[in-house]
Every structure is written in structure tokens, then in C-alpha cells.
XYZ file of C-alpha atoms in Angstrom:
460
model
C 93.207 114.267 91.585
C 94.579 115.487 94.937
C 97.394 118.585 95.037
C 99.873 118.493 97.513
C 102.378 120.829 98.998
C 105.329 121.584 100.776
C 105.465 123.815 103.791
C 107.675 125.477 105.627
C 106.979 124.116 109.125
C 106.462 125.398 112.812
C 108.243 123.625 115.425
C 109.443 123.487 119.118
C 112.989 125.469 119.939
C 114.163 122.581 121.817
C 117.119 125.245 123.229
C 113.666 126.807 124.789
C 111.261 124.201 125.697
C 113.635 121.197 126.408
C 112.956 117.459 126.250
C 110.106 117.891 123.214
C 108.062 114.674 125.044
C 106.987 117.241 127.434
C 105.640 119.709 125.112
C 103.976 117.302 122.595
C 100.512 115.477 123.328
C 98.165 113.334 121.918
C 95.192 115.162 119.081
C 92.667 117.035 121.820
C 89.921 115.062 120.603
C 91.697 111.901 123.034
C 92.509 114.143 125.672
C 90.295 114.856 128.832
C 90.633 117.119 131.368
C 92.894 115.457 134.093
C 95.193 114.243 131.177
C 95.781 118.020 130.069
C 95.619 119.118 133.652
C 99.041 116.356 133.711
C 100.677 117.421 130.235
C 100.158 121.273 131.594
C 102.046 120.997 134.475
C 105.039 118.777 132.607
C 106.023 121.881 130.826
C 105.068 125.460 130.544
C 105.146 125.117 126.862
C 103.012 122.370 126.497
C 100.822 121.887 123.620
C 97.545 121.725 125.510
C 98.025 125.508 126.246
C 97.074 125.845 122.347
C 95.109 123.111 121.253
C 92.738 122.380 124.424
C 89.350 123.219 122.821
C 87.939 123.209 126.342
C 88.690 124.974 129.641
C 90.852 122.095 132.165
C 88.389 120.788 134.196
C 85.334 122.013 132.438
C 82.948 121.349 130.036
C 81.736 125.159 128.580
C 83.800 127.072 125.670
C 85.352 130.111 127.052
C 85.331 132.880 124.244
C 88.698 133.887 126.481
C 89.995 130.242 125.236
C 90.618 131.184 122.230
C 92.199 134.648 122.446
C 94.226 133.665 124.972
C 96.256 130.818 122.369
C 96.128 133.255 119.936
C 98.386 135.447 122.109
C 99.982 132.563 123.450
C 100.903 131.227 119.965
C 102.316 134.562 118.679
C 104.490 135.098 121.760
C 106.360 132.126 121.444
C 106.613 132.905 117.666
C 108.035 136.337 118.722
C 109.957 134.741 121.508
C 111.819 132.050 120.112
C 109.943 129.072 121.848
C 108.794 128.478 118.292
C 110.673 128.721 115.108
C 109.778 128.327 111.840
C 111.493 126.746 108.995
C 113.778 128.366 106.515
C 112.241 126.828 103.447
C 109.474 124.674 101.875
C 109.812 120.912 102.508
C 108.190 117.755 102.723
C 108.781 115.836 106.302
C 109.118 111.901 106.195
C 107.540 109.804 109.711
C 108.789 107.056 110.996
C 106.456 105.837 113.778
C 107.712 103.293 116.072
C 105.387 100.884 118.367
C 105.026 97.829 119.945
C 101.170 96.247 120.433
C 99.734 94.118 123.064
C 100.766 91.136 121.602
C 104.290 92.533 121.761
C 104.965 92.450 118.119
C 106.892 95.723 117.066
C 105.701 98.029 113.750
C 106.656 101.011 112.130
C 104.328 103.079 110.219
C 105.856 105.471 107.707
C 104.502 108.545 106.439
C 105.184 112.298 105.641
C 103.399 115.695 106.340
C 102.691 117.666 103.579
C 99.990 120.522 102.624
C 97.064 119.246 100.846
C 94.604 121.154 98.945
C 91.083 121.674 100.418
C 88.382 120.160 98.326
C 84.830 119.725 98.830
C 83.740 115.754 99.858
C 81.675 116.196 96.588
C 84.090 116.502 94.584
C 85.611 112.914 95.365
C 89.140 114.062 96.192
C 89.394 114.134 99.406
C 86.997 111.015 100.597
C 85.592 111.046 104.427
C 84.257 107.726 105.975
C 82.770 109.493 109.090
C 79.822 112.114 110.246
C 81.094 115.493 111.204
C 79.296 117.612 114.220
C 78.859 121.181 114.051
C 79.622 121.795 117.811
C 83.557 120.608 116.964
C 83.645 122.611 113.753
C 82.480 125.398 116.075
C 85.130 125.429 118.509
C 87.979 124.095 116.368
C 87.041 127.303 113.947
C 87.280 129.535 116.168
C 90.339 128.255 117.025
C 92.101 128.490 113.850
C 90.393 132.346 113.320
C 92.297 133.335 116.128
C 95.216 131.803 115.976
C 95.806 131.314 112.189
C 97.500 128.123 112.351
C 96.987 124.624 112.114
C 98.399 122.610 115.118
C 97.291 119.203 114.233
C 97.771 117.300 110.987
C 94.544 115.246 109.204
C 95.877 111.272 109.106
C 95.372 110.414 105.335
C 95.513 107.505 103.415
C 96.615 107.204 99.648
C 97.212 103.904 97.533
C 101.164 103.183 96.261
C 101.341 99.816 95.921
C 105.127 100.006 94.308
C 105.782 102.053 97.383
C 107.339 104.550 95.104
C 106.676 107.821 97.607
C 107.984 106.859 100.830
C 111.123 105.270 98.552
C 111.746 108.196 97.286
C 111.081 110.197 100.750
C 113.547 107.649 102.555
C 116.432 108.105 99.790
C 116.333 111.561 100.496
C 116.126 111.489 104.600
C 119.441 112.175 105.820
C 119.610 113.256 109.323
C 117.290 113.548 112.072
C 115.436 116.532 112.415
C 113.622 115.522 115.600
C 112.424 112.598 117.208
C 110.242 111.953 120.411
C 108.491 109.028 122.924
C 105.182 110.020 123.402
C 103.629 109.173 126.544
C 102.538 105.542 125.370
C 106.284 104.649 124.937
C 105.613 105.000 120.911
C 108.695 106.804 118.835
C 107.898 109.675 116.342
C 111.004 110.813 113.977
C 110.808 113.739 111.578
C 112.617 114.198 108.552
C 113.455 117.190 106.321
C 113.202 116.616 102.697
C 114.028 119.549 100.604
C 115.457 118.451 97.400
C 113.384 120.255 94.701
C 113.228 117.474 91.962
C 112.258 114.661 94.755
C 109.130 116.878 96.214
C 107.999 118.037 92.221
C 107.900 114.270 92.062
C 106.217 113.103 94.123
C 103.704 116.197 93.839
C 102.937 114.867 90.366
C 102.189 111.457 91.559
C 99.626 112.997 94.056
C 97.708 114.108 91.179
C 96.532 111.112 89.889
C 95.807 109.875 93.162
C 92.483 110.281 95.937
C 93.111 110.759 99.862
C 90.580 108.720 102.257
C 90.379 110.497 105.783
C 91.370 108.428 108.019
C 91.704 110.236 110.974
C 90.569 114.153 111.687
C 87.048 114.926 109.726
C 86.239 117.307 112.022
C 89.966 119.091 111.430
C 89.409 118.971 107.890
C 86.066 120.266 108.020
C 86.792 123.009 109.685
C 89.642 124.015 107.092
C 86.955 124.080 104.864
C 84.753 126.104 107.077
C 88.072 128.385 107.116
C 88.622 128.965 103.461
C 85.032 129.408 103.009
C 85.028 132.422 105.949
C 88.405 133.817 103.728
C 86.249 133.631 100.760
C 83.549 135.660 101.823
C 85.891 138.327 103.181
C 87.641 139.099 99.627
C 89.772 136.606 96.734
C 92.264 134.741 98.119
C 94.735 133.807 95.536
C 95.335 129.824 94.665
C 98.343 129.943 96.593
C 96.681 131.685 99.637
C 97.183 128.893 102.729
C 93.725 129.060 103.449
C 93.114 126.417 100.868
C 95.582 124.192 102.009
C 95.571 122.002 105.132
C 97.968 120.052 106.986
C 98.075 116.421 106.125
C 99.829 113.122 107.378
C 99.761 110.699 104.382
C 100.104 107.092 104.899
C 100.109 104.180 101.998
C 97.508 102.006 102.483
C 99.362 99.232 101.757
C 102.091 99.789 104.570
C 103.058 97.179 107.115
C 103.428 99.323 109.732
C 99.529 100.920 108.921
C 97.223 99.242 111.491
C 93.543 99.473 112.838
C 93.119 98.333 116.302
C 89.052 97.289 117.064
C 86.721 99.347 119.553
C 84.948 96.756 121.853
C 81.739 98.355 122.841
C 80.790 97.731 126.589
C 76.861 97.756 127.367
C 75.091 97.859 130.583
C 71.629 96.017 129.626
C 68.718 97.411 131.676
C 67.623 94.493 133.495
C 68.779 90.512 133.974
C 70.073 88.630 131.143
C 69.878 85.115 131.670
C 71.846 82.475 129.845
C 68.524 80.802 128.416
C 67.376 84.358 127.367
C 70.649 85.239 125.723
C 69.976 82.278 123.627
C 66.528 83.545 122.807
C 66.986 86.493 121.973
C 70.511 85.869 119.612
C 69.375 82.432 117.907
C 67.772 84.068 115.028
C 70.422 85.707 113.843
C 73.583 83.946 115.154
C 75.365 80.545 115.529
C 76.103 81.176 119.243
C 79.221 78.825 120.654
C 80.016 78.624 124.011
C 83.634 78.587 125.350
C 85.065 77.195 128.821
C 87.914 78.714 130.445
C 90.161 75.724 129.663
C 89.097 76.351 125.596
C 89.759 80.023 126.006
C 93.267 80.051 128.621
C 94.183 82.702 130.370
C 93.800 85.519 130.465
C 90.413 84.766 128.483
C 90.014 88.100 126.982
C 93.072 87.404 124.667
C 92.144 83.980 124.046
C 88.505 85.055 122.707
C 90.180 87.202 120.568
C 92.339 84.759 118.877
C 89.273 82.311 118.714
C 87.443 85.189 117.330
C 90.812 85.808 114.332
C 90.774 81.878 114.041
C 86.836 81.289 113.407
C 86.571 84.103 111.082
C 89.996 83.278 108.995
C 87.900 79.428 108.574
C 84.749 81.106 107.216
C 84.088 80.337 103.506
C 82.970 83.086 100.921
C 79.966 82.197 100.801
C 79.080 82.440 104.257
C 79.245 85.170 106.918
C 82.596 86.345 108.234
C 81.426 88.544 110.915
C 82.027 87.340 113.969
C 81.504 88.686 117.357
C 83.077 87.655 121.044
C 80.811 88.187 124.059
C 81.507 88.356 127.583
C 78.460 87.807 130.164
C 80.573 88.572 133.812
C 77.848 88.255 135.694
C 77.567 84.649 134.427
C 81.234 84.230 134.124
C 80.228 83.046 130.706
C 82.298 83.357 127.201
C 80.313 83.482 123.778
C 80.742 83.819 120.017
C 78.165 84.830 118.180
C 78.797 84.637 113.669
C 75.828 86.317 112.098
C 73.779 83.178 109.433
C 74.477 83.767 105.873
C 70.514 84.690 104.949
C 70.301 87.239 107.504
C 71.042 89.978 105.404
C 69.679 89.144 102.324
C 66.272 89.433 104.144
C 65.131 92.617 102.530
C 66.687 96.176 102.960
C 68.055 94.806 106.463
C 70.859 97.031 106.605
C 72.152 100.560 104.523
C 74.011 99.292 101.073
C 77.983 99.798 100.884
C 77.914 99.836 105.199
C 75.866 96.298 105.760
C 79.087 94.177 105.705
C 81.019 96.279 108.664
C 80.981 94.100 112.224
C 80.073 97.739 114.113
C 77.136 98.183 111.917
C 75.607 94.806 112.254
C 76.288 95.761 115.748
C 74.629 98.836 115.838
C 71.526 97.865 113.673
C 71.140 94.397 114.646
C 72.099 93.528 118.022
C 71.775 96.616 119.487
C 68.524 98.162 117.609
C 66.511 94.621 117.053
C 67.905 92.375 119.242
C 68.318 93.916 122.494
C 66.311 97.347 122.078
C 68.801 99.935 122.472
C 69.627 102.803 121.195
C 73.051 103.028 120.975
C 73.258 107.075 121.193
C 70.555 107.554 123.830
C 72.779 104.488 125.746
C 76.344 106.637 125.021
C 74.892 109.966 126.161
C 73.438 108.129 129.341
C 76.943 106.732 129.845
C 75.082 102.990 129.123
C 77.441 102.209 126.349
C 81.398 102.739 126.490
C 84.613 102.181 123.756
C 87.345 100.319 124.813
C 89.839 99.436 122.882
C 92.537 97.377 125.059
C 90.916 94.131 125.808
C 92.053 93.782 129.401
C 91.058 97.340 130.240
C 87.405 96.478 128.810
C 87.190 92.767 130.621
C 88.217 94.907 134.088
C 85.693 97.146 133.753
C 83.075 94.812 132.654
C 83.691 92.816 135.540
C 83.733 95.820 138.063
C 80.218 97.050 136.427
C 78.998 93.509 138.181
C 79.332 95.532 141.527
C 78.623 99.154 140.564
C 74.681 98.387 139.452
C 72.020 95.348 140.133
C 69.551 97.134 138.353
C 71.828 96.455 134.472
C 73.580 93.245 133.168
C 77.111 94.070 131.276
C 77.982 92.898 127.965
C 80.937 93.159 126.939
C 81.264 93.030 123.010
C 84.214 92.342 121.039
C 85.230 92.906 117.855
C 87.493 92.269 114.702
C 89.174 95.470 113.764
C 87.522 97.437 110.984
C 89.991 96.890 107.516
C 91.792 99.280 105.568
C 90.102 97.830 102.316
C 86.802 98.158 104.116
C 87.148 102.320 104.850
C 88.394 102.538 101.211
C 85.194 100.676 100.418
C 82.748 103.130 102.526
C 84.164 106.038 101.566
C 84.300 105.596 97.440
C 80.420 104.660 97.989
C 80.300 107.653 99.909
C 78.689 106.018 102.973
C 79.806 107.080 106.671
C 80.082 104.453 109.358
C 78.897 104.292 112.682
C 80.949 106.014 115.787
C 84.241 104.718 116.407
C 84.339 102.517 113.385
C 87.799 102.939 113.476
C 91.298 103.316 115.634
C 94.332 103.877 113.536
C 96.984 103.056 116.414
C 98.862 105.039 117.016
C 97.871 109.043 117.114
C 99.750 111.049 114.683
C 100.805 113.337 117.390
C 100.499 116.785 118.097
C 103.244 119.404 118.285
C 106.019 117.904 116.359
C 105.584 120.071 113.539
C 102.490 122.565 113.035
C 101.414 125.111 110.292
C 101.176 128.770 110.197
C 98.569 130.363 107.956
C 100.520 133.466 107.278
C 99.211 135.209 104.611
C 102.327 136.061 103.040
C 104.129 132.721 103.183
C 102.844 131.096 99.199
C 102.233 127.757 98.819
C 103.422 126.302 96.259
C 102.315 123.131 95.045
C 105.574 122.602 93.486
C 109.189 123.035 95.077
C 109.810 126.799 94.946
């Protein structure tokens, strides 16, 4: 199934650039434009100076953007700021965090090359929609600069655990480690014995990756190898059909999707007597007190939310939604009636179980009358995915706008099992489906597409 690779990786000189937290950054696709305007002026080196797809502080491509990296990237090659690794190896992650509950995690992972394949061939397996503006940019990006700065976030089954065993035996020191600016800990490891990486290279082949993070980065590797294609052969072991991966087991501990709540200001008043109206026919609709809920009632929803769906027999419904009405100070949960989708073709096959597309289709689309695209690019409809951020701004929308009512909607976190699920029946789910917490991060290690550097999919 899927071929995988070691590399011999870029990274920071930190003899150059100094403390590496103020050179690496969150993917650019998280970034706006006063962040990067902030992780510019930490350091001179900073990653933003390559991977910003956009000008700081505006929204048009400047063809300039991308020569300018390009020249950027090969000076600090030439210069030192940037070295690259002696020989081919896999890199083992340890990713350290804490969540809002204050439970700590680690996620563990490596970086490796993977081979491009097309989504139709079933080897590589996407679970989201792709836009040809990003491929655009991010393309042009890569042309210029030949080099991958982010890694795709992967997933792969090993339910014995046998890769990241074999990864960890092989460790030894640290090569680098970093705090990001959300206080989580990333820490690289070389792995270069030969007989480990041929392993584990041969367990890859009987093996799929799901994309769990980075379509559009993949994508556009394949919009990359295509463009090499057209201009003359490239040989197998050309690294134009390879791109740079971060593989995660699905069945790690430390693997976790937080939820998106979606925060919508209704045109017009929503009373309590029409919310019931309007919901009834597809929900059992409970209403919470403060004293049910404690304090701060945005965390106790979402354990009520945890606690009613965990209760839920097989046979009936387990989606279950929390709902926040500020402007009546009023606390909901709505869990969708076991017939409601077996009433015709209510919803798309292999997508009608997912709490964001019941969402999307039913409370948004039938329920309420909104479009949930026209209400994002009118800035009606916002993600939030830390619960007290989304409460505070649902209650400061109260303020902002008599003319809308805010809803605040939350919901259950979108399951590993579930994306696997999607993808093999080669569905796509709705926007922001998913939040694999945290970012892989960018600038730790990155990938030159130099033309004379082989890959080889087994240890040289």
C-alpha cells in the first residue's frame, strides 16, 4: 500500500538563529496577519518569512511573495542559518500538552517521506474538500522555493504499536526540542539505523494513510509532481514524488480531536417558545438551570453533553448537541429522534451519522434557513474551539447587533474511527469537521526538493 521514506532533513542552526521557539510557528493556514506581524518581529529568522502565503497585513498574493522566500530560503542554506542533515533518517515526535481540563498527553509520531499517490488510488485517503485558490498559492510556493516547509499530519493503523516501539528503541539523544507558543513541547529524534527504518518501511506497505491534517499541502505536492512530469521523466526516486509526512497511529493515547463549536448570529429574534417550534421535530430538547449546569456553565454543558450521549443506547441516536441562547440566558440540549434519518435520503450516505453534518443539513439548512457558507463569508457564522472563548463572544454578540440573535452551538468532537469511516467511503465532511490538537508545527524540520539528493524508500 503506502511507500515511505527517509530524508535527510532541513533544520534551524540554532548557533545562528538562537532559542528555536522564536523561529518556529504554527502551519500558515492558523496564522493571520497580526500573529505573523508578532512571530516576525521575535526573530529575523522566523518561519513566517517563508511560509506566509500572504503579504502581513493584507489580503492579495504578491507575485514578489514568492521570489522573495525563494531567495530568502537559499541564503540561509548558503549562509549557515539552515543546515541540512548528513544522512537519510527517520525522526521520532514526542508532543507534549496539557488540555483545558488540565489532563496532560503526549502524542507520538515520526516524519518521514511518503510517496505521492492519487486519492483514486486509495492510498493515501483525504476526508476533506480541497480549494484551488490554496493549491494556487501554496504551488507557487514550492516552484520557487523547492522545498517543503510543512509536514501533512497522517494517520496509519498499528494496533501492536510495533512502529513507534521500534522508533523509541532506537531514539537516543535529543536532536531538538521546543515550546511553541501555546506552552505545548515538540522533541525530535534522529533515527538512522538502517535495519530499523527498512523495517518499518516494509510495514508501511501493507498499510493506507488517512489525511488528517494538510489536504491542501498534499494536493499541491501532487500539483508539483504533475508540473515535473510535464517538463521531462523524473526518475522514481526523483523527490518530486515524495512529500513530507507526520504519521501518527490511530490508536495512540496521546492522538486527540478537540470539537469546533459553531457560533451563529440568527437574523432576527429567537424566542424561547419559537426555539421550541422550530427544533421539536427533530430533537428531544432539555432545558438546564444554572444550578444543573455549575459554573462556569460552558464546561458543565459539555460534560452533560459527554454524559447524555455515553447513556444513549444503540439503537437510538447518539448525537447530541449543547445550545446556548445569551440573550435568554438560557442552556439547551438538543439529541436528534431515532426516525429522523431514516426518513428518506435525509442526509448523504457514509457522512449522515457526523454531529457537524446533521448540523449543517439539518439545523442549519431546514431548521433555521441558513446557509452555512453564505453565513461564514458574511462573517454570520464563526469556529471556536475553546469553550470559554466561544461563550465570551456569544455573550458580547448580545451588545454588538439587535438586529441577530446568537446561538452558540456545541459539539462532541468528531472521532478518529469516524474520519477513518468517511474517508474509506470516500466521502468529505463539512468545514472544520475536525481539530487534531495540537498543530504539528512548522520549522522544526523541513524538506528540500533537491534534485540530486535520491530518495530512497529503503535505508541507503
Amino acid at each position: 500500500m503506502a511507500v515511505i521514506a527517509p530524508l535527510r532533513a532541513v533544520f534551524f542552526n540554532t548557533d545562528s538563529v538562537g532559542d528555536l521557539s522564536t523561529v518556529v510557528t504554527p502551519p500558515y493556514d492558523v496564522l493571520n496577519a497580526s500573529e505573523a506581524r508578532l512571530l516576525q518581529a521575535a526573530n529575523k529568522y522566523n518561519m513566517v518569512r517563508l511560509d506566509l502565503p500572504k503579504e502581513i497585513g493584507s489580503e492579495q498574493f504578491s507575485t514578489d511573495r514568492y521570489a522573495r522566500a525563494a531567495e530568502t530560503f537559499k541564503g540561509w542554506m548558503r549562509g549557515g542559518i539552515l543546515v541540512k542533515d548528513f544522512e537519510h533518517c527517520l525522526y521520532y515526535c514526542e508532543t507534549h500538552y496539557s488540555l483545558a481540563d488540565g489532563t496532560d498527553h503526549v502524542r507520538k509520531g515520526f516524519i518521514a517521506l511518503a510517496e505521492l499517490h492519487e486519492f483514486s488510488e486509495k492510498i493515501i485517503k483525504p476526508h476533506e474538500k480541497t480549494y484551488s485558490s490554496v493549491i494556487s498559492d501554496r504551488l507557487r510556493l514550492m516552484e520557487h522555493c523547492k522545498a517543503q516547509f510543512s509536514q501533512v499530519f497522517s494517520l496509519y493503523s498499528d494496533r501492536d504499536n510495533s512502529v513507534i516501539g521500534l522508533l523509541q528503541g532506537e531514539k537516543g539523544e535529543v536532536h531538538s526540542s521546543v515550546h511553541d507558543s501555546i506552552g505545548c513541547k515538540h522533541t525530535l529524534y534522529r533515527v538512522n539505523n538502517s535495519e530499523v527504518i527498512d523495517t518499518i518501511c516494509r510495514i508501511f506497505k501493507e498499510k493506507p494513510l488517512y489525511i488528517a491534517d494538510g489536504h491542501h499541502r498534499y494536493t499541491t505536492a501532487l500539483a508539483y509532481r504533475k508540473k515535473m512530469l510535464e517538463r521531462g521523466d523524473i526518475s522514481s526516486g526523483h523527490p518530486a514524488n515524495y512529500v513530507m509526512m507526520y504519521l501518527c497511529p490511530m490508536e495512540d493515547p496521546g492522538l486527540v480531536i478537540l470539537p469546533t463549536h459553531r457560533l451563529l448570529q440568527f437574523k432576527g429574534e429567537l424566542s424561547a417558545a419559537d426555539f421550541y417550534n422550530r427544533f421539536s421535530s427533530y430533537f428531544d430538547i432539555k432545558a438546564y438551570s444554572d444550578d444543573e449546569l455549575g459554573k462556569p456553565s460552558g464546561s458543565g454543558m459539555l460534560q452533560s453533553m459527554k454524559k447524555l450521549s455515553s447513556e444513549l443506547s444503540v439503537d437510538y441516536s447518539s448525537c447530541v448537541f449543547g445550545v446556548y441562547l445569551p440573550l435568554l440566558d438560557k442552556w439547551f440540549t438538543l439529541q436528534l429522534k431515532k426516525d429522523v434519518l431514516g426518513q428518506g435520503d435525509v442526509l448523504e450516505k457514509g457522512v449522515q451519522d457526523l454531529d457537524v453534518t446533521i448540523l449543517s443539513e439539518i439545523i442549519f439548512k431546514n431548521i433555521l434557513g441558513v446557509d452555512d457558507k453564505a453565513s461564514v463569508n458574511a462573517h454570520r457564522l464563526h469556529f471556536i474551539s475553546e469553550i470559554y472563548a466561544a461563550v465570551e463572544q456569544a455573550e458580547q454578540l448580545c451588545d454588538e447587533d439587535n438586529s441577530h440573535s446568537p446561538i452558540l452551538f456545541l459539539l462532541n468532537p468528531t472521532t478518529v474511527d469516524q474520519v477513518r469511516t468517511v474517508a474509506d467511503a470516500r466521502r468529505t465532511m463539512p468545514h472544520k469537521s475536525t481539530f487534531f490538537y495540537p498543530k504539528v508545527i512548522t520549522g522544526l524540520i523541513m524538506n528540500h526538493l533537491d534534485e540530486k539528493d535520491t530518495v530512497y524508500t529503503t535505508a541507503p
